[in-house]
Amino acid sequence: MKNKTESNKPWGGRFTEATASSAEAFSASIHFDMRLYRHDIAGSKAHAKMLAKVGLISGSELEQILAGLTEIEAEIESNTFVFRPELEDIHMNIEKVLVEKVGQAGEKLHTARSRNDQVTLDMRLYLREESQHIIGLLSDLQKGFVQLAREYLGLIMPGYTHMQRAQPVLLSHHMLAYFEMFNRDKERLSDCLKRINVLPLGSGALAGTSLPIDRDFVARELGFPKVSANSMDAVSDRDFIVEFLAACGLIQIHLSRLSEELVLWTSQEFSFAAIADRYCTGSSIMPQKKNPDMPELIRGKSGRVVGNLITVLTVLKGLPMTYNRDLQEDKEPVFDTVDTVSQSLTVMSELLSGLSFNRETLKHATETGFMTATDLAEYLVLKNIPFRQAHGIVGKAVAFCIKNSKELTDLTLKELQGFSDVIAEDVFGVLGAEGSVNSRNTSGGTAIAQVTKALERAETDLGIR
Amino acid sequence: MKNKTESNKPWGGRFTEATASSAEAFSASIHFDMRLYRHDIAGSKAHAKMLAKVGLISGSELEQILAGLTEIEAEIESNTFVFRPELEDIHMNIEKVLVEKVGQAGEKLHTARSRNDQVTLDMRLYLREESQHIIGLLSDLQKGFVQLAREYLGLIMPGYTHMQRAQPVLLSHHMLAYFEMFNRDKERLSDCLKRINVLPLGSGALAGTSLPIDRDFVARELGFPKVSANSMDAVSDRDFIVEFLAACGLIQIHLSRLSEELVLWTSQEFSFAAIADRYCTGSSIMPQKKNPDMPELIRGKSGRVVGNLITVLTVLKGLPMTYNRDLQEDKEPVFDTVDTVSQSLTVMSELLSGLSFNRETLKHATETGFMTATDLAEYLVLKNIPFRQAHGIVGKAVAFCIKNSKELTDLTLKELQGFSDVIAEDVFGVLGAEGSVNSRNTSGGTAIAQVTKALERAETDLGIR
Amino acid sequence: MKNKTESNKPWGGRFTEATASSAEAFSASIHFDMRLYRHDIAGSKAHAKMLAKVGLISGSELEQILAGLTEIEAEIESNTFVFRPELEDIHMNIEKVLVEKVGQAGEKLHTARSRNDQVTLDMRLYLREESQHIIGLLSDLQKGFVQLAREYLGLIMPGYTHMQRAQPVLLSHHMLAYFEMFNRDKERLSDCLKRINVLPLGSGALAGTSLPIDRDFVARELGFPKVSANSMDAVSDRDFIVEFLAACGLIQIHLSRLSEELVLWTSQEFSFAAIADRYCTGSSIMPQKKNPDMPELIRGKSGRVVGNLITVLTVLKGLPMTYNRDLQEDKEPVFDTVDTVSQSLTVMSELLSGLSFNRETLKHATETGFMTATDLAEYLVLKNIPFRQAHGIVGKAVAFCIKNSKELTDLTLKELQGFSDVIAEDVFGVLGAEGSVNSRNTSGGTAIAQVTKALERAETDLGIR
Amino acid sequence: MKNKTESNKPWGGRFTEATASSAEAFSASIHFDMRLYRHDIAGSKAHAKMLAKVGLISGSELEQILAGLTEIEAEIESNTFVFRPELEDIHMNIEKVLVEKVGQAGEKLHTARSRNDQVTLDMRLYLREESQHIIGLLSDLQKGFVQLAREYLGLIMPGYTHMQRAQPVLLSHHMLAYFEMFNRDKERLSDCLKRINVLPLGSGALAGTSLPIDRDFVARELGFPKVSANSMDAVSDRDFIVEFLAACGLIQIHLSRLSEELVLWTSQEFSFAAIADRYCTGSSIMPQKKNPDMPELIRGKSGRVVGNLITVLTVLKGLPMTYNRDLQEDKEPVFDTVDTVSQSLTVMSELLSGLSFNRETLKHATETGFMTATDLAEYLVLKNIPFRQAHGIVGKAVAFCIKNSKELTDLTLKELQGFSDVIAEDVFGVLGAEGSVNSRNTSGGTAIAQVTKALERAETDLGIR
């Protein structure tokens, strides 16, 4: 550990020892918060303009600062900027180089600002951008489902509850169920954006500032509709991060459910669908294998997204006001979740475009499993049998079929009438999968008329109609 | 395990064995979902009215059903209803007794309905009610902070970062920071309500129904502004539950932060505040103890609220469409979180009303810790010293004070000028806590003018002004 | 809230108000810690014996205490004991009634003891018992697998990676994989028991006691091989609870994997196995359904077990020494996990006894999917082709088969030789499932010789051989 | 996305498209699993030696392989090895370069091995090393506590429950409480090592191999006392990872408790201790601040360690046998936890060496807060007052003191006798902190005799006595 007799830190005035190198390495965040450079610079520019507007810096100082920051941004983007861990974080790295570039004007940039309000500003700018980006990726994924729903419109498949064949449904209906899920995810992110989109700058370290700043000006510059109402709250609030992570948690959980289905559908047992070779991988030892790695990985990645949510909740638990250094631990989970969710959505969208369903297998699968038993019960209801009795009658018919290795469609009218004498010739209209599907013609149902309407609505929503 | 030759279950038609008693006990949910009886009955009444409206049951059957359900509700509320575990859940318990009461009409109630859409309806009705209730409790808690802010308006205390004294702030400013936190919690629950407030009924088991139902009628009856758009999604969607649990997670985390502060403030070391004896407990062995058990428990209960969130996320991970029995595991975590958050908010509100601050101690605490160092730096900035240099100058002054066991206010003008010759007589106006506080007079700052405005705004919001 | 002028609590000497009823209700634990009554009484008896031994109470006082406690235990077991929430917890409820029964002798029981060391003693006694019980249930479950392995010894099924058919394996090998998993769970619980099995009594509230107690005597009485070494640690240590919850987390995760397989195997698509009707349930609307509810519920219950682990970790995070009331939140998660894991293991064991595999379907399933491709590659290795080349050759053969809708076994020798000229007549010995299985005759492999050995070892371990 | 007409992957034989670049990037693990290079190479060398021993490769091929692998290891360590993402992972990257270096011998290395058994071997070798390393770091930290305990032996401080002053304890006793906690952490890691330390190699993809391998030879080469008993279990078992993560979770939770105390102790309100400047940082805006960033960060990092545990549990939930690609998600959480825990322990150990306690403040703190009230109660017990009555008497005395702003030591004998007439002159011996501490002279207690013994035991354990 290094142990000079004096600190060389920007905050080192009162310190009598240099920071230990182990402590420096342990507390540095530059290796991950460098990702915020664009947002930090954008925030600093807006702050500097305000300082000039209220007279805390001169017009020429402002120009120097803006030019310096623009230069730094360019250097970072061209990888010529040298990040220095001993400067701790992105804020200090940029400010230090700015001072080297433009001298005294640079030393004025941090006027009326603290890293406490600066870092939450950066995170808000970052998450505003990423939330909007993820909303876009969700729309892309929705388009994938809508396109499959359109392509296979009319194709019937088994619908499942408890992983048992339950009732026949349209494949397009199944696809549009995912459209709905991801729609809610977009809504949640939009709601979260209302709470992300608040300017914290001007809160200082915790108490505001005694300098005559203009927060509304900065808010307008940065496109924030609101400024934070309480400086102590503003520097310790990480709600927007938890809310974002929770919204992303649900996205990835939705993806895990979809992935599970893709893994099942592409198994030999189901053989409902095939994923294009370009999204599969093989085995280092078993030459015949074609594995659905992408959905497996996406399913598995729900672990880290849930883990990241817990991470930040755990960090916040029991922290007193206001800023505590623990809060630095909010960033890596956010970055990891942003990357994971963005990449998962992107890969899944691509994969959907390479997904093909096996029409024959699906059709065949709807012919077994007594999936129209409910239709038969509802047929009896329309013949005025109370539902509970109808359910019992059909249960017996199914038991008879199982015992005799038959499907309901294999029964003769006479056999059927053995279970209830209200059954007539018209019963055969409801025992087939197609009749079953199309009879469910109430809003949200799987009849082709309903699904077509839902599909058109989805296409309109997505602007592809 | 019991093992009759035939099932006596309402769904038992095709079964050749009675359910094993171990399986029955393991899968029964009646011991916890009985809590949903009011919502289940309300849903059934609306459903029955619709069945009558579309002609699936007669007017007289409707009357019998409504009367029977009203009777059942009264019996449950007067504890004379006998819940039977072998009937599995609240839905079957009520339906079975209804049939016993009104016969064949009762057997028609389940027409065009499945437990899959029924249970999510019940949960939506329940969470709508509870969300609104919790929003009310949050308002009550906010009133507690507002009253404390009003009572102690003007009192200065140390503001902390890193648990180190940082800058003096108004106690009222600190109280209003919590007002803001809990305000966001209300917003989040309100947003969540948009997604709770959707009618799933009519989705059947997963595919809708072939019977001619009127979902909009049911939605109007139950006050739902929206009906679900996809039957498969509707029966497998638990998003609204996760979103509710995540919103509650943040509420309890906020409470844990507040609790931590209460525990600190009532320690001998801080002695900032005292909790009324009626909210404290003693020790079975140490006669002198007066312990802040309520905030400790509330802080600890953040564990279960976070745990409940994880529970449901874990349940959902990797589940294929549509309903799977795993989803039954959504209820206990929700009930536990509703209870925990409601009780914690109630107890905390009461406790705030019995909280008193020690004016002397707080005042004294603001006199040490160099908390106006930033003011001195900003004083220098106004004398045209770049902030970074100002920071360094003050750092040296603080180091000098520490070495000589002085506070900044103890320094003579001459001593101060030794650090910077721009310092003049007017410096003493900024070195006192009161001047410091009131100088932070920009929006969101701690100056009394700002805090008074914020307080009035809060009072208006809460309808107590 | 009630608000008497004086406290009536056993610790109320210094209090000037009665506890608010809301606070009393909020902090009471008697509704859940009553479950510890046996352990609390056993601990108190051992403690009383020690007090008599060292002379802090008389022989006659001891007799009164023991008789009183025995009476209380009997009353609790016959449901005639009235638990009083205002007495907070199981410790105070028992002590209070003891005093009512035996007067002054009862008032001496709490000598040299605090609830802080008493409660952790109770939890340790409880978890020692439950850990041993769960180890027994794990053995029962293992027996289920061993019996299935024995029953179906020789039956071949597809082995999967990535849910794709990979290589043929013995069903018994698959069963014994679960034997291994649950064996590790037993080991983990046994290791955990070493840290549960430590006597905390004698630590007092946090600092020990000034009275002349004999901790070793109490340890012997209660069968603890060790006494805790540091009183402050002893009253704040909840490690053994976290460790137990983590071990149970893995048990339930193992059960979730097994459950997933049962759900898959009993789907129409797999049709590998059937669960006895008595462990399945039906549908309230679809008369044909037979659902694998037990494995679904067990899979879903992994959520709460993981949630409980997080709950306690979150509770502990950031707690200063020593006892804090937050620690009361350790109990419900433990009780819930004990119940969940015990019931899940019991139900799963029963279910295995009602599980039957479909020999025909399994056999048929091994005939497709190119599952002996690796055997062909290893055949080539033995003909001196480097493995990487062998893998490539077989990959091409598989691609050829897919294109021509053939299995490897359908290829003629000539066709095979088209891929590599080292292939000879003997190749057909390795292309069949049975040859494949039996060739994997190294330790841990799936050859019947290996599996038989493993099965015998397992039977010996379980004492059923 | 790239889309060549043929795959160039080692497993690409049956594939008709090249892997999409998005899929390649998404599934590549080389950017994190390169950390396993040493373990992968060690495993490959042992495997190759075995292949030679059983005759599957020649002695000269073995030499080429060993030389090639040694060369590769040197290249990686000197940063001259080029990792190629399109080769997916560390295994393929090394094998590919080996083949480039030594040709056909290299193509034989993967004989009788799959990445499925290889990757879990690598993780086991890695975690064996890291577990041992962390055990060493735990010992270092324990030494820190022991040294502080030794340095300050005899110094009394307040012991707390509920963050309220409870009873006086020796600072050394408090330090040794942490010794105990971290001792259990070492035990848990040692127990976990038993389950880490098992050779999985020879399990192949899932079913073993048909080639005549010698697993015991490999186990001996790599120092594994055990070989895995079931190939299917071996490739899907990640228990040892969860167990390791759970053990590390407790370590970091322990560190979070210690950190909380350090943050409290170094606050102005406590002023019990000071952390050397070199482990603190300052503020970018408040020149007077000296912040305890290291303990804050360590406390905050409990979030990620708990998050990582949840991540892997979530990944495993509901996965069917055997290997699924989801399992790739086990690595980053492990690496992150290893880094976090190792660095936190290292920094904390260093920090302890720079920690100094304020003897004056601690002494002063023990003089207020009625901390000897329990001693007074136990004094009464020895005068034959039943404990419950004694507790009540002292409670009243404390209430009297509070009302009159006195400490117990301020009371006159007459005043004391007003509460109980058994009180005599000798009472003053128990009312002082030192008498109180030393009276707790039973095993695990805080008397100096006990603490000295405990300290000596700890020093002996750590080999520093």
PDB file of N, CA and C in Angstrom, chain B residues 393-413:
ATOM      1  N   ILE B 393      -8.617  25.555  -0.416  1.00  0.00           N
ATOM      2  CA  ILE B 393      -8.359  26.528   0.652  1.00  0.00           C
ATOM      3  C   ILE B 393      -9.108  26.120   1.929  1.00  0.00           C
ATOM      4  N   VAL B 394     -10.371  25.812   1.766  1.00  0.00           N
ATOM      5  CA  VAL B 394     -11.180  25.464   2.937  1.00  0.00           C
ATOM      6  C   VAL B 394     -10.684  24.159   3.557  1.00  0.00           C
ATOM      7  N   GLY B 395     -10.301  23.215   2.710  1.00  0.00           N
ATOM      8  CA  GLY B 395      -9.745  21.957   3.219  1.00  0.00           C
ATOM      9  C   GLY B 395      -8.581  22.231   4.162  1.00  0.00           C
ATOM     10  N   LYS B 396      -7.733  23.145   3.770  1.00  0.00           N
ATOM     11  CA  LYS B 396      -6.588  23.479   4.629  1.00  0.00           C
ATOM     12  C   LYS B 396      -7.048  24.130   5.918  1.00  0.00           C
ATOM     13  N   ALA B 397      -8.054  24.980   5.825  1.00  0.00           N
ATOM     14  CA  ALA B 397      -8.579  25.627   7.038  1.00  0.00           C
ATOM     15  C   ALA B 397      -9.137  24.573   8.001  1.00  0.00           C
ATOM     16  N   VAL B 398      -9.839  23.582   7.440  1.00  0.00           N
ATOM     17  CA  VAL B 398     -10.400  22.526   8.279  1.00  0.00           C
ATOM     18  C   VAL B 398      -9.279  21.722   8.937  1.00  0.00           C
ATOM     19  N   ALA B 399      -8.267  21.394   8.163  1.00  0.00           N
ATOM     20  CA  ALA B 399      -7.144  20.637   8.716  1.00  0.00           C
ATOM     21  C   ALA B 399      -6.507  21.419   9.874  1.00  0.00           C
ATOM     22  N   PHE B 400      -6.395  22.722   9.685  1.00  0.00           N
ATOM     23  CA  PHE B 400      -5.853  23.590  10.749  1.00  0.00           C
ATOM     24  C   PHE B 400      -6.722  23.509  12.006  1.00  0.00           C
ATOM     25  N   CYS B 401      -8.042  23.552  11.798  1.00  0.00           N
ATOM     26  CA  CYS B 401      -8.970  23.495  12.933  1.00  0.00           C
ATOM     27  C   CYS B 401      -8.846  22.176  13.692  1.00  0.00           C
ATOM     28  N   ILE B 402      -8.811  21.082  12.922  1.00  0.00           N
ATOM     29  CA  ILE B 402      -8.717  19.766  13.566  1.00  0.00           C
ATOM     30  C   ILE B 402      -7.468  19.700  14.436  1.00  0.00           C
ATOM     31  N   LYS B 403      -6.384  20.169  13.843  1.00  0.00           N
ATOM     32  CA  LYS B 403      -5.105  20.147  14.562  1.00  0.00           C
ATOM     33  C   LYS B 403      -5.190  20.960  15.845  1.00  0.00           C
ATOM     34  N   ASN B 404      -5.923  22.058  15.785  1.00  0.00           N
ATOM     35  CA  ASN B 404      -6.003  22.951  16.940  1.00  0.00           C
ATOM     36  C   ASN B 404      -7.316  22.841  17.707  1.00  0.00           C
ATOM     37  N   SER B 405      -8.055  21.750  17.436  1.00  0.00           N
ATOM     38  CA  SER B 405      -9.310  21.519  18.166  1.00  0.00           C
ATOM     39  C   SER B 405     -10.235  22.729  18.153  1.00  0.00           C
ATOM     40  N   LYS B 406     -10.397  23.286  17.008  1.00  0.00           N
ATOM     41  CA  LYS B 406     -11.312  24.416  16.868  1.00  0.00           C
ATOM     42  C   LYS B 406     -12.394  24.095  15.849  1.00  0.00           C
ATOM     43  N   GLU B 407     -13.442  24.871  15.893  1.00  0.00           N
ATOM     44  CA  GLU B 407     -14.425  24.874  14.812  1.00  0.00           C
ATOM     45  C   GLU B 407     -14.134  26.070  13.905  1.00  0.00           C
ATOM     46  N   LEU B 408     -14.701  26.083  12.713  1.00  0.00           N
ATOM     47  CA  LEU B 408     -14.469  27.209  11.809  1.00  0.00           C
ATOM     48  C   LEU B 408     -14.905  28.522  12.462  1.00  0.00           C
ATOM     49  N   THR B 409     -15.992  28.455  13.202  1.00  0.00           N
ATOM     50  CA  THR B 409     -16.499  29.675  13.840  1.00  0.00           C
ATOM     51  C   THR B 409     -15.555  30.208  14.926  1.00  0.00           C
ATOM     52  N   ASP B 410     -14.624  29.368  15.345  1.00  0.00           N
ATOM     53  CA  ASP B 410     -13.680  29.817  16.365  1.00  0.00           C
ATOM     54  C   ASP B 410     -12.507  30.615  15.776  1.00  0.00           C
ATOM     55  N   LEU B 411     -12.362  30.544  14.451  1.00  0.00           N
ATOM     56  CA  LEU B 411     -11.203  31.210  13.830  1.00  0.00           C
ATOM     57  C   LEU B 411     -11.389  32.731  13.827  1.00  0.00           C
ATOM     58  N   THR B 412     -10.284  33.415  13.995  1.00  0.00           N
ATOM     59  CA  THR B 412     -10.338  34.874  13.895  1.00  0.00           C
ATOM     60  C   THR B 412     -10.279  35.266  12.418  1.00  0.00           C
ATOM     61  N   LEU B 413     -10.656  36.496  12.131  1.00  0.00           N
ATOM     62  CA  LEU B 413     -10.590  36.967  10.742  1.00  0.00           C
ATOM     63  C   LEU B 413      -9.152  36.834  10.230  1.00  0.00           C
TER      64      LEU B 413
END
